[in-house]
Short mmCIF file of C-alpha atoms in Angstrom, two decimals:
data_model
loop_
_atom_site.label_atom_id
_atom_site.label_comp_id
_atom_site.label_asym_id
_atom_site.label_seq_id
_atom_site.Cartn_x
_atom_site.Cartn_y
_atom_site.Cartn_z
CA GLY A 12 222.79 23.58 89.64
CA GLU A 13 219.44 21.61 90.97
CA GLY A 14 220.08 19.18 93.67
CA GLY A 15 223.34 20.38 93.88
CA ARG A 16 224.84 18.56 90.67
CA PRO A 17 227.27 20.93 88.66
CA SER A 18 225.18 22.90 86.03
CA HIS A 19 227.98 22.44 83.68
CA HIS A 20 230.05 19.83 81.86
CA PRO A 21 233.05 19.84 83.68
CA ALA A 22 234.87 19.59 80.34
CA TRP A 23 233.88 23.47 79.82
CA LEU A 24 236.69 25.09 82.08
CA PRO A 25 239.97 23.51 80.83
CA LEU A 26 238.91 25.05 77.61
CA ALA A 27 237.50 28.35 78.88
CA LEU A 28 240.85 29.04 80.64
CA GLN A 29 242.44 28.22 77.80
CA MET A 30 240.17 30.49 75.62
CA ALA A 31 240.61 33.31 77.79
CA LEU A 32 244.65 32.51 78.54
CA THR A 33 245.39 33.12 74.62
CA GLY A 34 242.09 35.21 73.38
CA GLU A 35 241.88 32.86 70.89
CA GLU A 36 237.91 31.26 69.85
CA SER A 37 237.69 27.66 69.73
CA ALA A 38 237.76 26.21 66.56
CA SER A 39 234.68 24.68 65.38
CA VAL A 40 236.11 22.04 63.77
CA THR A 41 239.78 21.05 62.58
CA VAL A 42 240.58 18.16 59.56
CA PHE A 43 244.00 16.59 59.22
CA PRO A 44 246.17 18.43 58.14
CA PHE A 45 244.64 21.68 58.68
CA ASN A 46 244.43 21.25 62.15
CA MET A 47 247.85 22.08 62.39
CA LEU A 48 247.60 25.49 61.04
CA VAL A 49 245.22 26.49 63.36
CA SER A 50 245.89 27.80 66.74
CA SER A 51 243.30 26.77 68.74
CA PRO A 52 240.93 23.20 69.67
CA SER A 53 238.35 22.07 67.80
CA ALA A 54 235.16 22.19 70.44
CA SER A 55 233.99 19.40 69.00
CA SER A 56 237.22 16.90 69.41
CA HIS A 57 237.96 18.44 72.75
CA PHE A 58 234.25 17.13 73.94
CA ARG A 59 234.99 14.02 72.64
CA LEU A 60 238.52 13.19 73.69
CA SER A 61 237.78 14.71 77.41
CA SER A 62 234.81 11.81 77.93
CA GLN A 63 237.85 9.66 78.32
CA VAL A 64 239.51 11.63 80.91
CA LYS A 65 238.97 10.94 85.02
CA TRP A 66 238.67 13.60 87.80
CA PRO A 67 240.75 11.66 90.27
CA PRO A 68 241.36 13.94 93.41
CA LEU A 69 244.86 15.57 93.59
CA PRO A 70 247.44 14.07 96.42
CA PRO A 71 248.04 16.94 98.93
CA PRO A 72 251.65 18.22 98.72
CA SER A 73 254.01 18.39 101.05
CA ASP A 74 254.46 21.51 103.21
CA GLU A 75 257.67 22.83 101.17
CA SER A 76 255.73 21.92 97.72
CA ARG A 77 252.68 23.81 99.55
CA ALA A 78 254.63 27.14 99.81
CA VAL A 79 256.27 27.25 96.45
CA ALA A 80 253.26 26.52 94.58
CA ARG A 81 251.34 29.52 96.61
CA LYS A 82 254.57 31.92 95.10
CA LEU A 83 253.35 30.78 91.82
CA ALA A 84 249.77 31.51 91.94
CA GLY A 85 249.28 34.00 89.42
CA LEU A 86 250.32 35.29 85.73
CA TRP A 87 253.61 34.62 84.42
CA GLU A 88 255.31 36.02 81.15
CA LEU A 89 257.87 34.43 79.12
CA THR A 90 261.33 36.90 79.04
CA SER A 91 263.67 33.66 77.00
CA MET A 92 263.39 30.17 76.19
CA THR A 93 266.66 28.27 75.29
CA ASN A 94 267.51 24.98 73.55
CA ASP A 95 271.08 23.83 75.10
CA GLY A 96 272.05 26.79 76.03
CA LYS A 97 271.20 28.68 72.14
CA PRO A 98 267.85 31.30 72.14
CA PHE A 99 265.14 29.40 70.55
CA PRO A 100 265.11 30.51 66.61
CA GLY A 101 262.93 33.75 66.01
CA GLY A 102 262.38 33.93 69.28
CA ALA A 103 259.49 32.89 71.95
CA LYS A 104 256.66 34.31 73.69
CA GLY A 105 254.13 32.81 76.22
CA ARG A 106 251.75 33.25 79.27
CA ILE A 107 250.81 31.27 82.05
CA PHE A 108 248.29 31.07 84.38
CA TYR A 109 248.45 28.93 87.91
CA SER A 110 245.80 29.44 90.65
CA LYS A 111 245.65 27.11 93.42
CA THR A 112 244.18 24.31 91.48
CA TRP A 113 243.97 24.82 87.53
CA TYR A 114 246.89 26.21 85.19
CA SER A 115 246.65 27.38 81.28
CA ALA A 116 249.63 27.57 79.70
CA GLN A 117 251.50 29.45 76.27
CA VAL A 118 254.40 28.82 74.60
CA THR A 119 254.56 30.33 71.30
CA GLY A 120 257.85 30.08 68.52
CA LEU A 121 258.73 30.61 65.20
CA LYS A 122 256.72 33.86 64.60
CA GLY A 123 253.12 31.49 65.19
CA LEU A 124 254.52 28.40 63.74
CA TRP A 125 255.21 26.54 66.68
CA HIS A 126 251.63 27.13 68.80
CA PHE A 127 251.96 25.03 72.31
CA VAL A 128 248.75 25.61 74.62
CA TYR A 129 247.08 23.87 76.89
CA SER A 130 245.30 23.71 80.35
CA GLY A 131 244.41 21.34 83.07
CA ARG A 132 245.18 20.97 86.94
CA TRP A 133 248.34 21.23 88.39
CA HIS A 134 250.61 19.78 91.40
CA MET A 135 254.11 20.40 92.74
CA HIS A 136 256.42 17.80 94.12
CA GLU A 137 260.15 17.96 95.27
CA GLY A 138 260.93 20.40 92.79
CA ARG A 139 259.21 19.43 89.67
CA VAL A 140 255.55 21.08 88.49
CA TYR A 141 253.08 18.70 86.73
CA HIS A 142 250.86 19.85 84.50
CA VAL A 143 247.66 17.24 84.05
CA CYS A 144 246.38 17.83 80.71
CA TYR A 145 242.74 18.77 80.42
CA CYS A 146 242.98 20.29 77.16
CA ASN A 147 245.60 20.72 74.86
CA SER A 148 245.68 22.70 71.49
CA PRO A 149 246.01 20.65 67.83
CA MET A 150 250.02 20.94 68.05
CA ALA A 151 250.65 20.26 71.77
CA CYS A 152 247.96 16.91 70.95
CA PHE A 153 251.14 15.57 69.51
CA GLU A 154 253.49 15.08 72.25
CA VAL A 155 254.61 12.22 73.61
CA LEU A 156 254.03 12.48 76.96
CA GLN A 157 256.27 10.57 79.55
CA ASP A 158 254.55 8.60 82.97
CA SER A 159 254.35 11.17 86.16
CA GLN A 160 255.36 8.06 87.81
CA LEU A 161 253.23 9.68 91.00
CA GLY A 162 249.63 8.06 89.48
CA LEU A 163 248.94 12.13 88.89
CA GLU A 164 247.66 10.50 85.28
CA ALA A 165 243.36 11.01 84.07
CA SER A 166 243.66 8.62 81.68
CA ASP A 167 244.39 4.66 81.67
CA ALA A 168 245.68 5.73 78.33
CA SER A 169 245.81 9.20 76.98
CA ARG A 170 245.01 9.98 73.46
CA GLN A 171 246.27 13.32 72.10
CA SER A 172 247.62 13.65 75.42
CA TYR A 173 243.94 14.53 76.47
CA GLY A 174 244.86 13.10 80.95
CA GLY A 175 248.80 13.26 80.15
CA VAL A 176 251.06 14.86 82.12
CA ARG A 177 253.44 17.32 81.11
CA MET A 178 256.40 17.54 84.17
CA ARG A 179 259.04 20.61 84.33
CA GLY A 180 261.80 21.32 86.74
CA ALA A 181 260.64 24.62 88.98
CA LYS A 182 262.68 26.87 90.49
CA LEU A 183 262.03 29.99 91.76
CA MET A 184 264.92 32.35 91.58
CA GLU A 185 266.01 34.94 94.27
CA ASP A 186 264.88 37.95 91.81
CA GLY A 187 261.33 36.97 91.58
CA THR A 188 261.43 35.20 87.93
CA LEU A 189 260.78 31.23 87.64
CA GLU A 190 262.70 29.30 85.40
CA LEU A 191 260.83 25.95 84.27
CA SER A 192 262.83 23.42 82.45
CA VAL A 193 262.25 20.43 80.37
CA GLU A 194 264.31 17.43 79.45
CA ASP A 195 262.65 16.30 75.47
CA GLY A 196 266.12 15.12 74.09
CA GLN A 197 267.23 19.00 74.14
CA GLN A 198 267.52 20.49 77.41
CA LYS A 199 264.87 23.33 77.06
CA LEU A 200 265.27 25.96 79.55
CA LEU A 201 262.18 28.48 79.81
CA CYS A 202 262.01 31.88 82.17
CA TRP A 203 259.45 34.15 83.14
CA ARG A 204 258.51 36.88 85.20
CA LYS A 205 255.55 37.46 87.21
CA VAL A 206 252.75 40.30 86.20
CA ASP A 207 250.19 42.35 87.08
CA SER A 208 248.47 41.56 83.90
CA PHE A 209 249.03 40.24 80.60
CA SER A 210 250.84 42.58 77.95
CA ALA A 211 249.16 42.21 74.94
CA ALA A 212 252.31 41.25 73.29
CA SER A 213 252.46 37.68 75.04
CA GLY A 214 249.28 36.10 73.59
CA GLY A 215 247.70 34.33 70.77
CA ARG A 216 249.24 33.04 67.76
CA TRP A 217 250.41 35.64 65.57
CA GLY A 218 252.40 39.13 65.55
CA PRO A 219 251.67 42.08 64.22
CA SER A 220 252.96 41.43 61.26
CA TRP A 221 250.96 38.59 60.40
CA GLU A 222 247.42 39.99 61.32
CA GLY A 223 248.37 43.31 58.16
CA GLU A 224 249.27 45.79 61.70
CA GLY A 225 252.26 47.30 60.80
CA ALA A 226 255.32 46.01 58.36
#
């Protein structure tokens, strides 16, 4: 912009990344409890919640973490998801996009009734990936997030997960797949494969049968 000032509101990028990842538009407005029944965030709520978010610089990664981060950069599709070793009911689908600094992630199960999408900036540290959340889908807003212990939070008092950090154990396997683990009372294991482009089946909230395209 003029005078070296940014030409766009900083909250646009996390929202745009989330919309691009899922192929879904943001909702103009959502009202409880109907916000749980839509797949994308309310634009008005997103900008309101973003007003509390800070933009602190991320700490420099170690050489080892930087090497892993380079391998993570790109597009990933979910191949399986388990809870305590058992397949997620009804199966699951998902996508992750990692750039050098930014990410967007989607995990969907229960034929679309369980739909988590979030985006922001990410950091690698000692085998864990830290997702700093700058945009959340309505269902993702209700997750209670723990302190990262690294000072990565972008908000002093996170509201609806904005400015909070989602922490995942990260392990790159010999076959090139990525395992992300989550401990939230249950042990969730999500397996991902790197792709050159996303398949239509991996994105969005509803499957073809819910959209009226087939049986």
